[in-house]
Coordinates of C-alpha atoms in Angstrom, one line a residue:
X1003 CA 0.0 0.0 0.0
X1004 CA 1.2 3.3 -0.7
X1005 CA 2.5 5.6 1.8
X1006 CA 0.9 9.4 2.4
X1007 CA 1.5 12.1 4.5
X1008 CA -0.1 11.4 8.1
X1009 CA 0.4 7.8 7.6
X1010 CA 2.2 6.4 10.5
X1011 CA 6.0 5.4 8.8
X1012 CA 6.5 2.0 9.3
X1013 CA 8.9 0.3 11.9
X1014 CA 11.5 -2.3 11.1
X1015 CA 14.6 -3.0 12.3
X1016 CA 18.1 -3.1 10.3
X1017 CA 21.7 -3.0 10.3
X1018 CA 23.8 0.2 9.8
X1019 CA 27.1 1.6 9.9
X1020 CA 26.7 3.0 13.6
X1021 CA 25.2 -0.4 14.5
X1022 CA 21.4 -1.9 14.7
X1023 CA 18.4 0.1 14.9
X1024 CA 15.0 -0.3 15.9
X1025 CA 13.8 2.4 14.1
X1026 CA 10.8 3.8 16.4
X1027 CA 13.1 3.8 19.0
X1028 CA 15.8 5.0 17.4
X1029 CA 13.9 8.2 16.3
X1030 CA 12.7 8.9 20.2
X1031 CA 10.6 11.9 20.9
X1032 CA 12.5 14.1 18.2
X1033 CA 12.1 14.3 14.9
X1034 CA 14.0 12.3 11.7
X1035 CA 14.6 12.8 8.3
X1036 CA 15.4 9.5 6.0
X1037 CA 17.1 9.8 2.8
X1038 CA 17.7 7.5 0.4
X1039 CA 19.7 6.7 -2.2
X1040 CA 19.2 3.7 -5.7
X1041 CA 22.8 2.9 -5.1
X1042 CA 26.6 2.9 -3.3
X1043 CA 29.6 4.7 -5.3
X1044 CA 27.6 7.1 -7.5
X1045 CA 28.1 10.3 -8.4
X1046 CA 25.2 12.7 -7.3
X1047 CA 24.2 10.6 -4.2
X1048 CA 28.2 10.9 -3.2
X1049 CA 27.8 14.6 -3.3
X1050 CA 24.8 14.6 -1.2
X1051 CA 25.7 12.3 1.4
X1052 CA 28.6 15.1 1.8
X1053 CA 26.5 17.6 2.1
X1054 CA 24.1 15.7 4.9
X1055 CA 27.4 15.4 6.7
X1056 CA 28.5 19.2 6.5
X1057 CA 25.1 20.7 7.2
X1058 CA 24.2 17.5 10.4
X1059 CA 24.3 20.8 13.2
X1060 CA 21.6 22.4 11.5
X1061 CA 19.3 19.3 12.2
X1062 CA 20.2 19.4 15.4
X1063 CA 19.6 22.4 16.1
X1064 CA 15.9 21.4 15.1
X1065 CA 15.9 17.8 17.1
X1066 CA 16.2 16.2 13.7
X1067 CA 18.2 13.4 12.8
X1068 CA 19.3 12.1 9.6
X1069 CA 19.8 8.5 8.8
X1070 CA 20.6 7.7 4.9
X1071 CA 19.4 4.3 3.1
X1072 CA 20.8 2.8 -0.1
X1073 CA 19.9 -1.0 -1.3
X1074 CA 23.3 -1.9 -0.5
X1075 CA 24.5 -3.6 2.2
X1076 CA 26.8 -1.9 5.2
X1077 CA 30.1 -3.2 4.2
X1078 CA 29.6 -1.3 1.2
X1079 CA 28.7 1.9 2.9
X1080 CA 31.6 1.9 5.3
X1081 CA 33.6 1.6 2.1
X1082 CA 31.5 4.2 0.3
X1083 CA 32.4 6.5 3.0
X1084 CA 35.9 7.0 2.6
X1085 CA 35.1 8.1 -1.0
X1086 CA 32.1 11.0 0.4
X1087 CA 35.5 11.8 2.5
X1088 CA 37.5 12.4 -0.4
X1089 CA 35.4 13.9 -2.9
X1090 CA 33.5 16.4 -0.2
X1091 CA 36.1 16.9 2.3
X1092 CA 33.5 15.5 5.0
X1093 CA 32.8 12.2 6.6
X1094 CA 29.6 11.2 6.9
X1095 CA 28.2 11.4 11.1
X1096 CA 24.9 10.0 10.6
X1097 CA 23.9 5.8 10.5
X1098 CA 23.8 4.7 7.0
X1099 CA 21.2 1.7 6.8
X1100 CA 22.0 -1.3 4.6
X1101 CA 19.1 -3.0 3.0
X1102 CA 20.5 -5.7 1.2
X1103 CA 17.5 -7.5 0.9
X1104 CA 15.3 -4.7 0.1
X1105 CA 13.2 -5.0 2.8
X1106 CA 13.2 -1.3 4.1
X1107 CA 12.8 0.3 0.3
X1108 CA 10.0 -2.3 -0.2
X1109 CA 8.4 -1.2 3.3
X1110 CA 8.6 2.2 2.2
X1111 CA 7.0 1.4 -1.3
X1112 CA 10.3 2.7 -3.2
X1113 CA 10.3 -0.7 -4.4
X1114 CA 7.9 -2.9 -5.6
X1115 CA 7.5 -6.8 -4.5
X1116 CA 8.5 -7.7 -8.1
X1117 CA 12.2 -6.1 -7.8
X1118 CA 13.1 -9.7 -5.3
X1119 CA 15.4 -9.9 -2.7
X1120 CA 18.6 -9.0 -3.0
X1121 CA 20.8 -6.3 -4.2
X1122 CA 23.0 -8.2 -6.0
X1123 CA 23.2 -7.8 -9.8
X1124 CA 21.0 -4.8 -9.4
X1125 CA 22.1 -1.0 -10.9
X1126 CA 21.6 1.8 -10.1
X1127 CA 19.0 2.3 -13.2
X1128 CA 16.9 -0.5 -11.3
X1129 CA 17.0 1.3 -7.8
X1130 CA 16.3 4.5 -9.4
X1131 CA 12.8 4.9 -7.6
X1132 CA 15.0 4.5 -4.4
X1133 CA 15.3 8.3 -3.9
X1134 CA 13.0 9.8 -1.4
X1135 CA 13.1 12.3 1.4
X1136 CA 11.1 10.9 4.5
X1137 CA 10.4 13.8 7.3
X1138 CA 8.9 11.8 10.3
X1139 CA 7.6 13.7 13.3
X1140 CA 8.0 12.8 17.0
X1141 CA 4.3 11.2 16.5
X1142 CA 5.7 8.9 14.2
X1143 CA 3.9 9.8 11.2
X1144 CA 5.3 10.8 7.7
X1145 CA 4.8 14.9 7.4
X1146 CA 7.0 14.9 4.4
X1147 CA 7.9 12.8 1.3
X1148 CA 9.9 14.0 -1.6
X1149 CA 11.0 11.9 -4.4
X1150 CA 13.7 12.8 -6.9
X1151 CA 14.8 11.9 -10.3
X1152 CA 18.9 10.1 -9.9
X1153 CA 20.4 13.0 -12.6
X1154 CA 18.9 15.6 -9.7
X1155 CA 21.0 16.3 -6.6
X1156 CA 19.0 17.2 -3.9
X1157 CA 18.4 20.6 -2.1
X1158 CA 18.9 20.1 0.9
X1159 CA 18.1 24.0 2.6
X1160 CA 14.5 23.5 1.2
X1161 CA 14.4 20.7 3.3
X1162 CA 15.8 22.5 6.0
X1163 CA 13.1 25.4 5.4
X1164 CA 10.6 22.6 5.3
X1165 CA 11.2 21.8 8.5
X1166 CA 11.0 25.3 10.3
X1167 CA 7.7 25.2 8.8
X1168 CA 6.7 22.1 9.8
X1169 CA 7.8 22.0 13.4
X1170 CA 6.1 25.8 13.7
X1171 CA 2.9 24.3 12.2
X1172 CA 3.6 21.8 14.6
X1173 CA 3.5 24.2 17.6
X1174 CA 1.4 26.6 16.5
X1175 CA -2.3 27.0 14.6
X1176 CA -0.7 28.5 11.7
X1177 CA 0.6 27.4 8.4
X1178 CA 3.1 29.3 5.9
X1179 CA 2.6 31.2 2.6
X1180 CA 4.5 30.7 -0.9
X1181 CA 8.3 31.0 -0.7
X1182 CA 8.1 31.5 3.2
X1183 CA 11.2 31.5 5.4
X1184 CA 11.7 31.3 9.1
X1185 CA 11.1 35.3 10.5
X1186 CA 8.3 35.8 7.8
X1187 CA 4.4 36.4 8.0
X1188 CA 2.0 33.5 8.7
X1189 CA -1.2 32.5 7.7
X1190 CA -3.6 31.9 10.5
X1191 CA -5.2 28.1 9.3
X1192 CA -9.0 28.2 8.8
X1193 CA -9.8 26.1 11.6
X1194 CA -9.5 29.3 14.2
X1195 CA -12.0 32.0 14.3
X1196 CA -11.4 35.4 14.3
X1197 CA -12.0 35.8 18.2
X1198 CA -9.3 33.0 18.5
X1199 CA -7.1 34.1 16.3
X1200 CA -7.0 37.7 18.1
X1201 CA -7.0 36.0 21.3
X1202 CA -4.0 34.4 19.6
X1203 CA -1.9 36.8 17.9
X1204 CA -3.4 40.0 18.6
X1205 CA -4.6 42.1 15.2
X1206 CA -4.6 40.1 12.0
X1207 CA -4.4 41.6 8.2
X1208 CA -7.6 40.2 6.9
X1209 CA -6.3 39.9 2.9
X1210 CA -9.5 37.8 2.4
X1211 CA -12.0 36.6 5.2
X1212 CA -9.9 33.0 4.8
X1213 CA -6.5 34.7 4.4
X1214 CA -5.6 36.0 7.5
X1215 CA -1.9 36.9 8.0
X1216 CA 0.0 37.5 11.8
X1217 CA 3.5 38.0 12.8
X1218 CA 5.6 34.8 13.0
X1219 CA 4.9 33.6 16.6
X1220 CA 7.2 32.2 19.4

């Protein structure tokens, strides 16, 4: 069955290169982002791995952590890393999951139950559906999925920005306008009233009776 947003993700456990996982547990009360990747030693998902390593503080700073995912197994990744090290100049400081059997990318329907069992003798043109972003809330449940052609490298600030929004949403009763970033106007969501919402946040700019825009708060 597909996956959607608000679906709880689904639980497994699996070897990677910081050790096993049970992957509720490991995610706690925070938050988690999973990225994955059709396939060890290629080029764009090199450079991104890089970049998840070089940009980790900013995910901590939001009680997020990253775990990556290729259909590889973790032999492979530890080997993998030393070339992220020399092409990016950073070594990766996240868990890398292997998933040698598929299991995980079939769980996640980035696979389909016809692609079998095991990575071996597959390529990276075979895994190429094996490249989505996962944003998991402390809930448990999928608030994000974003899916990637292999030729595209990721950017990884929208996720970032994706995740201020997200988390404030989370906090607060408000959601955020086109092109928003953290420090700008917010939309009050329809759900609140306009007594509420004053109550709230003080004056509002009514820009239509279901528009109503207030300061960022918190």
């Amino acid at each position: 069955m597909a996956l959607r947003i608000n679906d709880t993700a689904p639980d497994f456990t699996a070897d990677t290169t910081e050790g096993p996982i049970s992957f509720h547990d490991w995610i706690g009360d925070g938050w988690a982002v999973v990225f994955s990747h059709p396939k060890d030693f290629t080029p764009v998902c090199t450079t991104e791995l890089g970049m998840m390593a070089g940009i980790k503080g900013e995910f901590d700073k939001r009680n997020c952590k990253i775990i990556g995912i290729s259909v590889d197994p973790v032999e492979d990744h530890l080997r993998w890393k030393e070339d992220i090290k020399k092409a990016t100049g950073q070594s990766v400081n996240y868990p890398m999951i292997g998933d040698p059997e598929l299991s995980v990318a079939k769980l996640y329907d980035m696979l389909g139950a016809e692609a079998g069992d095991s990575f071996e003798g597959r390529t990276a043109m075979d895994n190429q559906t094996v490249r989505t972003v996962f944003l998991i809330g402390p809930d448990k449940k999928i608030k994000l999925q974003l899916s990637y052609p292999m030729t595209t490298g990721r950017n990884f600030d929208e996720l970032l920005r994706v995740i201020d929004s997200v988390q404030l949403t989370w906090d607060h009763k408000v959601s955020t306008p086109a092109n928003w970033t953290s420090g700008d106007d917010v939309i009050v969501v329809p759900a609140v009233s306009d007594d509420d919402a004053r109550a709230q946040h003080g004056d509002f700019d009514a820009v239509l009776p279901y528009l109503r825009v207030v300061p960022q708060p918190g």
